[in-house]
CSV table of C-alpha atoms and ligand atoms in Angstrom, one decimal:
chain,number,residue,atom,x,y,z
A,1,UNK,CA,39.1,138.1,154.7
A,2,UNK,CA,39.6,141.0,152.7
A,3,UNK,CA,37.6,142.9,150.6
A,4,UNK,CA,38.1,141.9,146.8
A,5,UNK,CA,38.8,145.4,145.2
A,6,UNK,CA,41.6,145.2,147.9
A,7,UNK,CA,42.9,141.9,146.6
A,8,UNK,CA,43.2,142.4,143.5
A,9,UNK,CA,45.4,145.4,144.6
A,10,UNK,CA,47.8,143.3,146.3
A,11,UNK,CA,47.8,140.5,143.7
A,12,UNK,CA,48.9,143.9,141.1
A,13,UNK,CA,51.2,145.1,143.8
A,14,UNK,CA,53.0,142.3,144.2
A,15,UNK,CA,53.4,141.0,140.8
A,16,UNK,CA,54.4,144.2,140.0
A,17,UNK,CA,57.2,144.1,142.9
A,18,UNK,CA,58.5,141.3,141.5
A,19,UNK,CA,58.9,142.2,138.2
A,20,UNK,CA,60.5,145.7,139.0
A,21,UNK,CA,63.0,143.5,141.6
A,22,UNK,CA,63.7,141.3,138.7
A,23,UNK,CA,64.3,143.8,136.4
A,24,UNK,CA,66.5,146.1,138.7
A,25,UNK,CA,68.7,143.1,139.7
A,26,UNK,CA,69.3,142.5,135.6
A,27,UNK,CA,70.3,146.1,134.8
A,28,UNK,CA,72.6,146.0,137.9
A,29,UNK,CA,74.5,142.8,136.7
A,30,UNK,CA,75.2,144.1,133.0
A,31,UNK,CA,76.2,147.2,134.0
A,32,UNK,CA,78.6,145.4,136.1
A,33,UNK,CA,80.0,143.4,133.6
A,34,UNK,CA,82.0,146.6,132.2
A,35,UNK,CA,84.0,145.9,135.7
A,36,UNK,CA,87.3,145.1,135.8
A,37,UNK,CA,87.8,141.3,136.8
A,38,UNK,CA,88.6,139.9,140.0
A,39,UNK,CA,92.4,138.7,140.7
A,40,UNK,CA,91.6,135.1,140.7
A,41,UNK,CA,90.2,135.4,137.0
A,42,UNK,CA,92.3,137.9,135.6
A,43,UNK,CA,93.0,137.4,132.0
A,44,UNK,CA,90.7,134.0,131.7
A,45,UNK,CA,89.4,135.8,128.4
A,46,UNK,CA,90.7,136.7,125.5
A,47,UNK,CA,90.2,140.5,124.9
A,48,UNK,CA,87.6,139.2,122.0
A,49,UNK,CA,86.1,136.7,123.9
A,50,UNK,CA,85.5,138.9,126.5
A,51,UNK,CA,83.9,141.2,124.7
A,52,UNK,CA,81.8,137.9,122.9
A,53,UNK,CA,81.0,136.7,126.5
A,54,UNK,CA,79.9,140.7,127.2
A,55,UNK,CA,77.5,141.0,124.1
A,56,UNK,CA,76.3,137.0,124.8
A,57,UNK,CA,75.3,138.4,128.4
A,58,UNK,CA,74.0,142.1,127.2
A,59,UNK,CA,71.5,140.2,123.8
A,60,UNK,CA,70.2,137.2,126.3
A,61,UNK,CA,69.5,139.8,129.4
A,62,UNK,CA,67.8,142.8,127.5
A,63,UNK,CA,65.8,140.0,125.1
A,64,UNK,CA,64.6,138.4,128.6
A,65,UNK,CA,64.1,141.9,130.1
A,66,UNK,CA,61.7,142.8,127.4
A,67,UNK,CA,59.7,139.4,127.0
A,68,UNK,CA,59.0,139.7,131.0
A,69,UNK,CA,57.8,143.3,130.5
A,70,UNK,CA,55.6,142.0,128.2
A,71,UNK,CA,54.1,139.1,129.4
A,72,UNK,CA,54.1,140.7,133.2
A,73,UNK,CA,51.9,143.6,131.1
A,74,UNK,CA,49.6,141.0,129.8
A,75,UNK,CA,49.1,139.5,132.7
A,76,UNK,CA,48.3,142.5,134.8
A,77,UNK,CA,45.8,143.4,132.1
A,78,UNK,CA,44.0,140.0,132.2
A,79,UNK,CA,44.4,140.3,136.1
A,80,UNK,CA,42.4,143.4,136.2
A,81,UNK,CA,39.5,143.3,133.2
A,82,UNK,CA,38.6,139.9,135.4
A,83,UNK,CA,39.5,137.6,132.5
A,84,UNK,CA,40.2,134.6,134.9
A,85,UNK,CA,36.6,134.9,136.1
A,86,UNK,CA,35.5,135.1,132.5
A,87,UNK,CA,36.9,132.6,130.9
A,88,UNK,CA,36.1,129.6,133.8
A,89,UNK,CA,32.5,131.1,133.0
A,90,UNK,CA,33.2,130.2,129.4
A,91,UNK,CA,34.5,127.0,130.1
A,92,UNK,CA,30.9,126.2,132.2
A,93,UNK,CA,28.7,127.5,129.5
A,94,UNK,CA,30.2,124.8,127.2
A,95,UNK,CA,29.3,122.2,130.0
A,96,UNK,CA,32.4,121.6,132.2
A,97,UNK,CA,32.0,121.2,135.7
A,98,UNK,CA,33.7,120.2,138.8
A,99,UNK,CA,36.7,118.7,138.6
A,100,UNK,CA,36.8,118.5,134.8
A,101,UNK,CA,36.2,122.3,134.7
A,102,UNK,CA,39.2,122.9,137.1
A,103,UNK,CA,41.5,120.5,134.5
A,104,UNK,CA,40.1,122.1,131.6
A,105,UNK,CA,40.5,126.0,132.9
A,106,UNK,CA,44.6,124.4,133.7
A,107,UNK,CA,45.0,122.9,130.5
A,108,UNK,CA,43.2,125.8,128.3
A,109,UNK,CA,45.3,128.8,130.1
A,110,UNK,CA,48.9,126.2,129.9
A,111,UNK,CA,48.2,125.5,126.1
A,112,UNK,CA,47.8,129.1,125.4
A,113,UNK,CA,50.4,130.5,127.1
A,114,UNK,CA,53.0,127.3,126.3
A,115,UNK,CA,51.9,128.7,122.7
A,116,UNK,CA,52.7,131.9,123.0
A,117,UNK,CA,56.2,130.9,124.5
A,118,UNK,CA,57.0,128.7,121.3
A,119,UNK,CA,57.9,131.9,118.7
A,120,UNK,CA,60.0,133.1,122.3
A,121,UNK,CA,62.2,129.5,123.0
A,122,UNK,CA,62.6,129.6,119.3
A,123,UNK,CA,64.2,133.0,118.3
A,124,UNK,CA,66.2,132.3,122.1
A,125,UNK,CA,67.6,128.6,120.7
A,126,UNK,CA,67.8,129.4,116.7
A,127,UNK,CA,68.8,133.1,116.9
A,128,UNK,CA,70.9,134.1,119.9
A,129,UNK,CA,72.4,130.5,120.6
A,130,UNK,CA,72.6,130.5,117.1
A,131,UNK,CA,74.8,133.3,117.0
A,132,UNK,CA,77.0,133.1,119.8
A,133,UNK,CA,77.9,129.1,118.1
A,134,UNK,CA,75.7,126.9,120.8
A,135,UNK,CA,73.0,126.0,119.0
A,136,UNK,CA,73.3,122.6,117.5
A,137,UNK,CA,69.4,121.4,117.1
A,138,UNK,CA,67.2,121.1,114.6
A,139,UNK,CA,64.2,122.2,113.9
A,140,UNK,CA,63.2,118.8,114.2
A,141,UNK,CA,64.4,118.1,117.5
A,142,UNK,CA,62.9,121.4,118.9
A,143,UNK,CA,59.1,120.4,117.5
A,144,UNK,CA,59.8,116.8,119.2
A,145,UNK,CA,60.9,118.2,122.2
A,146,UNK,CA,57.6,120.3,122.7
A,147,UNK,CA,55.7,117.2,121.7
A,148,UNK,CA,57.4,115.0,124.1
A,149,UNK,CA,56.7,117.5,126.5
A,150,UNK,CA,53.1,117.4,126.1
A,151,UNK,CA,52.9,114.1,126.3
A,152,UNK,CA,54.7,113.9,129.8
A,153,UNK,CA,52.8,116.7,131.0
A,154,UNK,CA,49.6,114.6,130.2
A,155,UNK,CA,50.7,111.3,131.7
A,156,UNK,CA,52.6,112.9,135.3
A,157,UNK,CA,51.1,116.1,135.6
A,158,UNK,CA,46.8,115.5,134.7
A,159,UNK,CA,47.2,112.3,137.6
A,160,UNK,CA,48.7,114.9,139.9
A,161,UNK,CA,46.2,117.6,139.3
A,162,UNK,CA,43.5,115.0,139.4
A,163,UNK,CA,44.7,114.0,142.6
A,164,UNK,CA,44.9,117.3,144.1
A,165,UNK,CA,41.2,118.1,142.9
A,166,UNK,CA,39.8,115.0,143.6
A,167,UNK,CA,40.8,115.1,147.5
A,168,UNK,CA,39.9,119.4,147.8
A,169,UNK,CA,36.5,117.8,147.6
A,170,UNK,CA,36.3,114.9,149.3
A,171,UNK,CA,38.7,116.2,152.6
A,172,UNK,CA,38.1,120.1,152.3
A,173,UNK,CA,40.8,121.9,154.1
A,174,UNK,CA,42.4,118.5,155.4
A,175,UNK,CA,43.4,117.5,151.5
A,176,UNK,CA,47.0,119.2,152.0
A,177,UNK,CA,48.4,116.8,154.1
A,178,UNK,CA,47.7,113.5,152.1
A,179,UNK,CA,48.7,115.1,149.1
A,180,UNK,CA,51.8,116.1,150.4
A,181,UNK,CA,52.4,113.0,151.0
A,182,UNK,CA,51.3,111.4,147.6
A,183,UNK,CA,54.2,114.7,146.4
A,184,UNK,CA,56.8,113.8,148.5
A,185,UNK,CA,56.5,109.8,147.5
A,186,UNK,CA,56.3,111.2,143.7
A,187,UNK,CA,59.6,112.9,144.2
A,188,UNK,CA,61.5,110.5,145.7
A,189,UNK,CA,60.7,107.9,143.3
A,190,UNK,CA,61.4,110.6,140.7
A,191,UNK,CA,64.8,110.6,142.1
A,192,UNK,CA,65.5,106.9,141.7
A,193,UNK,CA,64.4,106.7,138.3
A,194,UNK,CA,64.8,109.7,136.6
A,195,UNK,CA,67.3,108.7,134.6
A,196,UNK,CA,66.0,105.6,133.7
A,197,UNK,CA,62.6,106.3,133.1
A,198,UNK,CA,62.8,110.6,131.5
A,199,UNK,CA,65.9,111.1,130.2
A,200,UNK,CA,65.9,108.5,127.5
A,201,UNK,CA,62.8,110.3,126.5
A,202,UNK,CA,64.9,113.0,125.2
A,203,UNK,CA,68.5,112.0,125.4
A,204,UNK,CA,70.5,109.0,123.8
A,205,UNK,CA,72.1,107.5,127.1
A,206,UNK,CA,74.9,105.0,126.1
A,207,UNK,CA,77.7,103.4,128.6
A,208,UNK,CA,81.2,105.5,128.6
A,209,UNK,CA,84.0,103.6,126.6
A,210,UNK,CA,86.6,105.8,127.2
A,211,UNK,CA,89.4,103.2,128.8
A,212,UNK,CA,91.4,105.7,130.5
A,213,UNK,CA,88.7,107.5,131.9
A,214,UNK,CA,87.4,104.0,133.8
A,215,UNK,CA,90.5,103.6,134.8
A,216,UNK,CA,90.8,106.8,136.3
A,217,UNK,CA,87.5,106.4,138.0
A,218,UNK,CA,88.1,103.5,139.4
A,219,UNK,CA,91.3,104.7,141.0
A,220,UNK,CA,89.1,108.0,142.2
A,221,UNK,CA,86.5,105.9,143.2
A,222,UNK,CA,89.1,103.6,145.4
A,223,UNK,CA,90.8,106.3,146.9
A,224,UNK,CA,87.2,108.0,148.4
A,225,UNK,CA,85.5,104.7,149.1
A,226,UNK,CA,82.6,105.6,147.1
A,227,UNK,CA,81.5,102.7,144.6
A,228,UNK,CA,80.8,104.3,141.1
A,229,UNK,CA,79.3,101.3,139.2
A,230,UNK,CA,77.1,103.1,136.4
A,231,UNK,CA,78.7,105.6,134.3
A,232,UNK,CA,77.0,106.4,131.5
A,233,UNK,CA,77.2,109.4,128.9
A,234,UNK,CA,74.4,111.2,127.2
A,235,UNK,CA,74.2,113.1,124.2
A,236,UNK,CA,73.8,116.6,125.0
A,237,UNK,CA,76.1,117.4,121.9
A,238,UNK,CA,72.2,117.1,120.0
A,239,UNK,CA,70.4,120.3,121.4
A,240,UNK,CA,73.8,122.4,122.4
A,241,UNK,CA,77.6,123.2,122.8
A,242,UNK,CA,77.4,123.9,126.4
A,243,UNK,CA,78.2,121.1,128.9
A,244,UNK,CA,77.2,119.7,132.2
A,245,UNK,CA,77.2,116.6,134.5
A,246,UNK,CA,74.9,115.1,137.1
A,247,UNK,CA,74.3,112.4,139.1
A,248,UNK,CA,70.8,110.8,140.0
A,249,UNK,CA,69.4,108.2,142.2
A,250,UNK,CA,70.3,106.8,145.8
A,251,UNK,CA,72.1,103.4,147.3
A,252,UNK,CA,72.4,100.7,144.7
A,253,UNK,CA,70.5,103.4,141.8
A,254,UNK,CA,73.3,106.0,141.4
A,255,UNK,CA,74.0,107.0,138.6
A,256,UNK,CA,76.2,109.2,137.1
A,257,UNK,CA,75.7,111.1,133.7
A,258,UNK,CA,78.4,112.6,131.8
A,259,UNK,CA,77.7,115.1,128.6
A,260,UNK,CA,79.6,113.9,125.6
A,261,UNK,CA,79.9,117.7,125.7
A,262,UNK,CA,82.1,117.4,128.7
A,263,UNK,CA,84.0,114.7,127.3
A,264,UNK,CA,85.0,116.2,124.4
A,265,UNK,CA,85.7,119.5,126.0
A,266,UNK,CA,88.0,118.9,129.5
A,267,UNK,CA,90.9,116.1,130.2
A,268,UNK,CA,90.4,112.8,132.0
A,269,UNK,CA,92.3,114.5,135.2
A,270,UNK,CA,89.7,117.7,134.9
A,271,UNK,CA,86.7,114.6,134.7
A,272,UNK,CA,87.8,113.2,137.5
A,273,UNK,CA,88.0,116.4,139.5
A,274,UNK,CA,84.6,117.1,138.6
A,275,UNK,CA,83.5,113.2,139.4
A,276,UNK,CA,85.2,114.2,143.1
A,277,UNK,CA,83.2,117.2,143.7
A,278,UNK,CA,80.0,115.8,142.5
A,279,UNK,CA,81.1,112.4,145.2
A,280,UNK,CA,81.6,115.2,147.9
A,281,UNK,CA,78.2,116.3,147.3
A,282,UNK,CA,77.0,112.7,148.1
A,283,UNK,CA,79.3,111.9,151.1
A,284,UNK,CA,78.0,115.3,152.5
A,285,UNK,CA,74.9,114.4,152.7
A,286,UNK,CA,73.5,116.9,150.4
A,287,UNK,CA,71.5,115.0,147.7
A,288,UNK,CA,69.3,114.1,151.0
A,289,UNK,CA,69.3,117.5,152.8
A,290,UNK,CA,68.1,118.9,149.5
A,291,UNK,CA,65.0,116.6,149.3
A,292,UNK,CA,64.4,117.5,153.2
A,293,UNK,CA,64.6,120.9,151.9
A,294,UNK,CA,62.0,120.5,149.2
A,295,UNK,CA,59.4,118.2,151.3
A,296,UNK,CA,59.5,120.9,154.0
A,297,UNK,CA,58.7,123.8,151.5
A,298,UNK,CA,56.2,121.5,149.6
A,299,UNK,CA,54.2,120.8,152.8
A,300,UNK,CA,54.4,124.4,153.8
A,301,UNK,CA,53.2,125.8,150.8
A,302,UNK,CA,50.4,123.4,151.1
A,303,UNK,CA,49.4,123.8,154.1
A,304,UNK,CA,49.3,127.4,153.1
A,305,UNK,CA,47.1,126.9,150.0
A,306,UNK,CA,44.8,125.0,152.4
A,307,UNK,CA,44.2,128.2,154.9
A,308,UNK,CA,43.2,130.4,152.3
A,309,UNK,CA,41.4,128.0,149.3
A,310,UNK,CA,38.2,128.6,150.5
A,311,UNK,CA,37.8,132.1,150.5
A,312,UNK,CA,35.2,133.6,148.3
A,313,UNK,CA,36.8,136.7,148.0
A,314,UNK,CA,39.7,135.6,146.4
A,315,UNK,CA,38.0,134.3,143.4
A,316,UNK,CA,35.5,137.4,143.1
A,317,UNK,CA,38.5,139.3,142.7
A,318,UNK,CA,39.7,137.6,139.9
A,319,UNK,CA,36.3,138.4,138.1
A,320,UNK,CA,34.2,135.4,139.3
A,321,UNK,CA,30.8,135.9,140.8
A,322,UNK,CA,31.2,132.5,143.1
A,323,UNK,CA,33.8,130.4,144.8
A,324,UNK,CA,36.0,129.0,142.1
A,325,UNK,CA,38.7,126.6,142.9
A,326,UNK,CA,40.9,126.9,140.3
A,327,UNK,CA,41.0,131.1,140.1
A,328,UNK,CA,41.9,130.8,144.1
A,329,UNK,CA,44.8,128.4,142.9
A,330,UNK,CA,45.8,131.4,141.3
A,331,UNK,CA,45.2,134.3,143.2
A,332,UNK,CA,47.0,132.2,146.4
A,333,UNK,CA,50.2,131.4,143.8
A,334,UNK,CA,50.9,135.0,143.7
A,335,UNK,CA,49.8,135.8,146.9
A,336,UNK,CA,52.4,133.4,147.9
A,337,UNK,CA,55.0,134.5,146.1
A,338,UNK,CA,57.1,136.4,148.5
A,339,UNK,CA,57.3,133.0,150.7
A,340,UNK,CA,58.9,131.3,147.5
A,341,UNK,CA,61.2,134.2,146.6
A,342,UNK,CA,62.6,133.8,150.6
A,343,UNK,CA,62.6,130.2,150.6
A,344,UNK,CA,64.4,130.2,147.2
A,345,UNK,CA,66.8,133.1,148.4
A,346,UNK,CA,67.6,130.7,151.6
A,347,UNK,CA,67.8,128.1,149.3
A,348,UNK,CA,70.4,129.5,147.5
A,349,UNK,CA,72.7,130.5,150.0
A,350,UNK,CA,72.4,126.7,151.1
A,351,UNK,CA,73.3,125.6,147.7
A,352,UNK,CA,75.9,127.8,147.7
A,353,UNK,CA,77.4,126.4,150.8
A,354,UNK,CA,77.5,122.8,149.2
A,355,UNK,CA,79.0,123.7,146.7
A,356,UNK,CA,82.3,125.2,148.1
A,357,UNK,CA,82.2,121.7,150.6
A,358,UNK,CA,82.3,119.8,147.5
A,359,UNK,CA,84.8,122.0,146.0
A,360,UNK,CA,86.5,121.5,149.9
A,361,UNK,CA,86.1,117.7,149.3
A,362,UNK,CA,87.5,117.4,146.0
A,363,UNK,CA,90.6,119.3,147.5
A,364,UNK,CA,91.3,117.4,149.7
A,365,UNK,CA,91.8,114.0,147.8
A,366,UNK,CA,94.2,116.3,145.5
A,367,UNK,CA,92.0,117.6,142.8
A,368,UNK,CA,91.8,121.4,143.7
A,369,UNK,CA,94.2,122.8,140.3
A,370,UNK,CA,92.3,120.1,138.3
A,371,UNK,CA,88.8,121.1,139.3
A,372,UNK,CA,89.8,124.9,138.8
A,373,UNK,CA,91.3,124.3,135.2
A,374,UNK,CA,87.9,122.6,133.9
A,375,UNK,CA,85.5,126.0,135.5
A,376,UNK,CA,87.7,128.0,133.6
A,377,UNK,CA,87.6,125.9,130.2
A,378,UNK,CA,83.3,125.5,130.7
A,379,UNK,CA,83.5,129.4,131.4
A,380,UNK,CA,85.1,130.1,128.7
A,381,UNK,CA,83.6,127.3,126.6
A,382,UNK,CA,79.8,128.8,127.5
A,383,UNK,CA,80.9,132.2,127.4
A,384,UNK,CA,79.6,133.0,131.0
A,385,UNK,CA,79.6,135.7,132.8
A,386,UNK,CA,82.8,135.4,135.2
A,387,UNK,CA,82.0,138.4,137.0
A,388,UNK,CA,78.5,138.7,138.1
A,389,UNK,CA,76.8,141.4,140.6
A,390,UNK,CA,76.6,140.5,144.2
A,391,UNK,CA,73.0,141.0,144.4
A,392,UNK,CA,72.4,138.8,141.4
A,393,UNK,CA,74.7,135.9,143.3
A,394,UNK,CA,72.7,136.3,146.4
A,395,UNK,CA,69.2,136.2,144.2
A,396,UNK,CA,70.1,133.8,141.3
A,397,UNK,CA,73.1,131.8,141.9
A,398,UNK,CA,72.8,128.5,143.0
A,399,UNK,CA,76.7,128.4,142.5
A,400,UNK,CA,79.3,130.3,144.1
A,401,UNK,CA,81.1,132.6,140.9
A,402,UNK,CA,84.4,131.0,139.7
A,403,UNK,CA,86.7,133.9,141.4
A,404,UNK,CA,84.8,133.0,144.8
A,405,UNK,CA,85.3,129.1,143.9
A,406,UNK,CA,88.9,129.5,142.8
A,407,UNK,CA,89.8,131.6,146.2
A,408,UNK,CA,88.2,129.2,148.4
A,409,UNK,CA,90.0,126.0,146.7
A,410,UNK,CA,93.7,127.7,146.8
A,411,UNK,CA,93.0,129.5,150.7
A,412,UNK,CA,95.3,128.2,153.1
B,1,ZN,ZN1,78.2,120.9,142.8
């Protein structure tokens, strides 16, 4: 293994990569944005709205740009002045140890930086949403929301971490695999119940009444052969304008969940189109290729955590004068980094793929002008960016852009 002033060198180095990569790919896309549009979206603004949409993409990027300078500063600095070591020594002197030292060293460094994120999610919901006509919460629902969040991250994640700690010392280096599998169980029953058992945590979720709409469905549903039992509509309309759709669960479980946002905003025949492309998505097969995906990244990353966990180094580096489990947790999260930035990169350009098949699918059962009129009116209605940088589609999108998605729909 290698030496720890080295380490900590490469743990700087590569945080420092990222950041600049992150920052770079940002400046590109705004600048960018001054472009002339492509042909297939020519004129989808206003000349005001387009210049709305502009200074909505210029406030949210440079306000992002500077909090990660920040915080990727701070970081560094606690990185190097071997605050990690420090403060797990802290934690020991006040009589933590083993496992209950790892949770507490979690917990203590989550709290403070989930508190020094609150003033940040603020002034991003209650000043620029604010401005640009999104925001619709409340003060109230944003101090619920973080307690609510607390409380889940208490009841699923402290089990998990438990878990994970519990088996580091009773299988050593073997403890990857069974917890990969306790993961991959987690998730899929997370995608069964999801909607049943964490959205009405948050979210209102009431059956849609709409006549027509049924109606519609039904026929859409017919026509695919895709049974569409459960279709149920949540009020997104109490946090924000914008608008979005999903589906959740598998066989006899699905469900799908429409934003009253969405309602209110697109036609029945643009609701249907977007009911077809999220059914392509299914009869593709890429709900289950996506969980593949993640299981297979899950169990790699684990097994890579597992190679290098017990190196003493690692944690010296970070200021420690002993092995320490949870600052090698740390150290190997960056050191890993890279892997996640390819697999999420690869990722991507999968997602990506889906997407224009489910666009293909939606087509082909007659919903191609439909589908392209609601994009443009959630577009316009969330004052994206139509026209984005190629480097930031290839890094960021998990969607092809709307001129792509429109070509690919009318080709042929
Ligand atoms: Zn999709």
């Amino acid at each position: 293994m290698l030496e720890p002033d080295l380490i900590i060198w490469i743990l700087v180095g590569l945080i420092s990569f990222n950041f600049l990569v992150g920052i770079l790919i940002d400046r590109l896309n705004l600048s960018y944005s001054k472009k002339p549009f492509p042909k297939e979206i020519e004129g989808i603004y206003t000349k005001e709205d387009q210049e709305k949409a502009r200074a909505y993409l210029r406030e949210r990027t440079n306000f992002s740009n500077l909090i990660s300078t920040i915080s990727t500063l701070i970081f560094l600095a606690l990185l190097i002045s071997g605050f990690f070591g420090f403060w797990d020594q802290q934690l020991s002197l006040l009589g933590l140890q083993g496992i209950w030292l790892s949770l507490g060293f979690i917990a203590s460094l989550f709290l403070i930086s989930d508190l020094i994120q609150t003033p940040i999610q603020w002034y991003s919901v209650f000043v620029i949403e604010e401005k640009y006509g999104f925001n619709t919460s409340s003060l109230k629902t944003f101090f619920f929301d973080k307690i609510k969040g607390y409380l889940l991250g208490l009841v699923i994640g402290f089990p998990i971490l438990y878990l994970l700690f519990i088996l580091i010392e009773k299988m050593n280096q073997g403890f990857w695999w069974p917890f990969w599998i306790a993961i991959t169980l987690f998730m899929i029953f997370m995608q069964f119940f999801y909607t049943t058992l964490i959205v009405p945590i948050f979210n209102k979720l009431s059956p849609v009444t709409n006549e027509d709409l049924l109606e519609k469905i039904n026929e859409l549903s017919n026509k695919v052969s895709f049974p569409i039992t459960n279709v149920l509509m949540i009020d997104g309309s109490k946090r924000s304008t914008k608008a979005n759709a999903f589906f959740s669960g598998f066989g006899k479980k699905k469900k799908v969940v429409l934003y009253d946002t969405l309602l209110n905003q697109l036609n029945i025949n643009e609701i249907s189109a977007v009911f077809a492309h999220e059914i392509g998505h299914y009869k593709r097969k890429h709900i289950l290729q996506g969980m593949a995906l993640s299981i297979f990244q899950t169990g790699l990353t684990l097994f890579l955590l597992s190679t290098l966990l017990y190196s003493e180094n690692l944690s010296v580096s970070l200021g420690a004068e002993r092995w320490v489990v949870h600052l090698n947790l740390i150290a190997i999260g960056i050191l890993i980094s890279p892997l996640g930035s390819i697999l999420g990169f690869f990722g991507n350009m999968v997602s990506r793929k889906n997407e224009y098949e489910a666009d293909a699918f939606a087509r082909s059962f007659g919903y191609g002008e439909d589908l392209i009129g609601g994009l443009k009116k959630l577009t316009i209605k969330n004052l994206s960016n139509p026209n984005p940088h190629p480097f930031y589609v290839a890094w960021n999108y998990s969607h092809p852009t709307l001129a792509q998605r429109i070509n690919s729909i009318r080709k042929e």
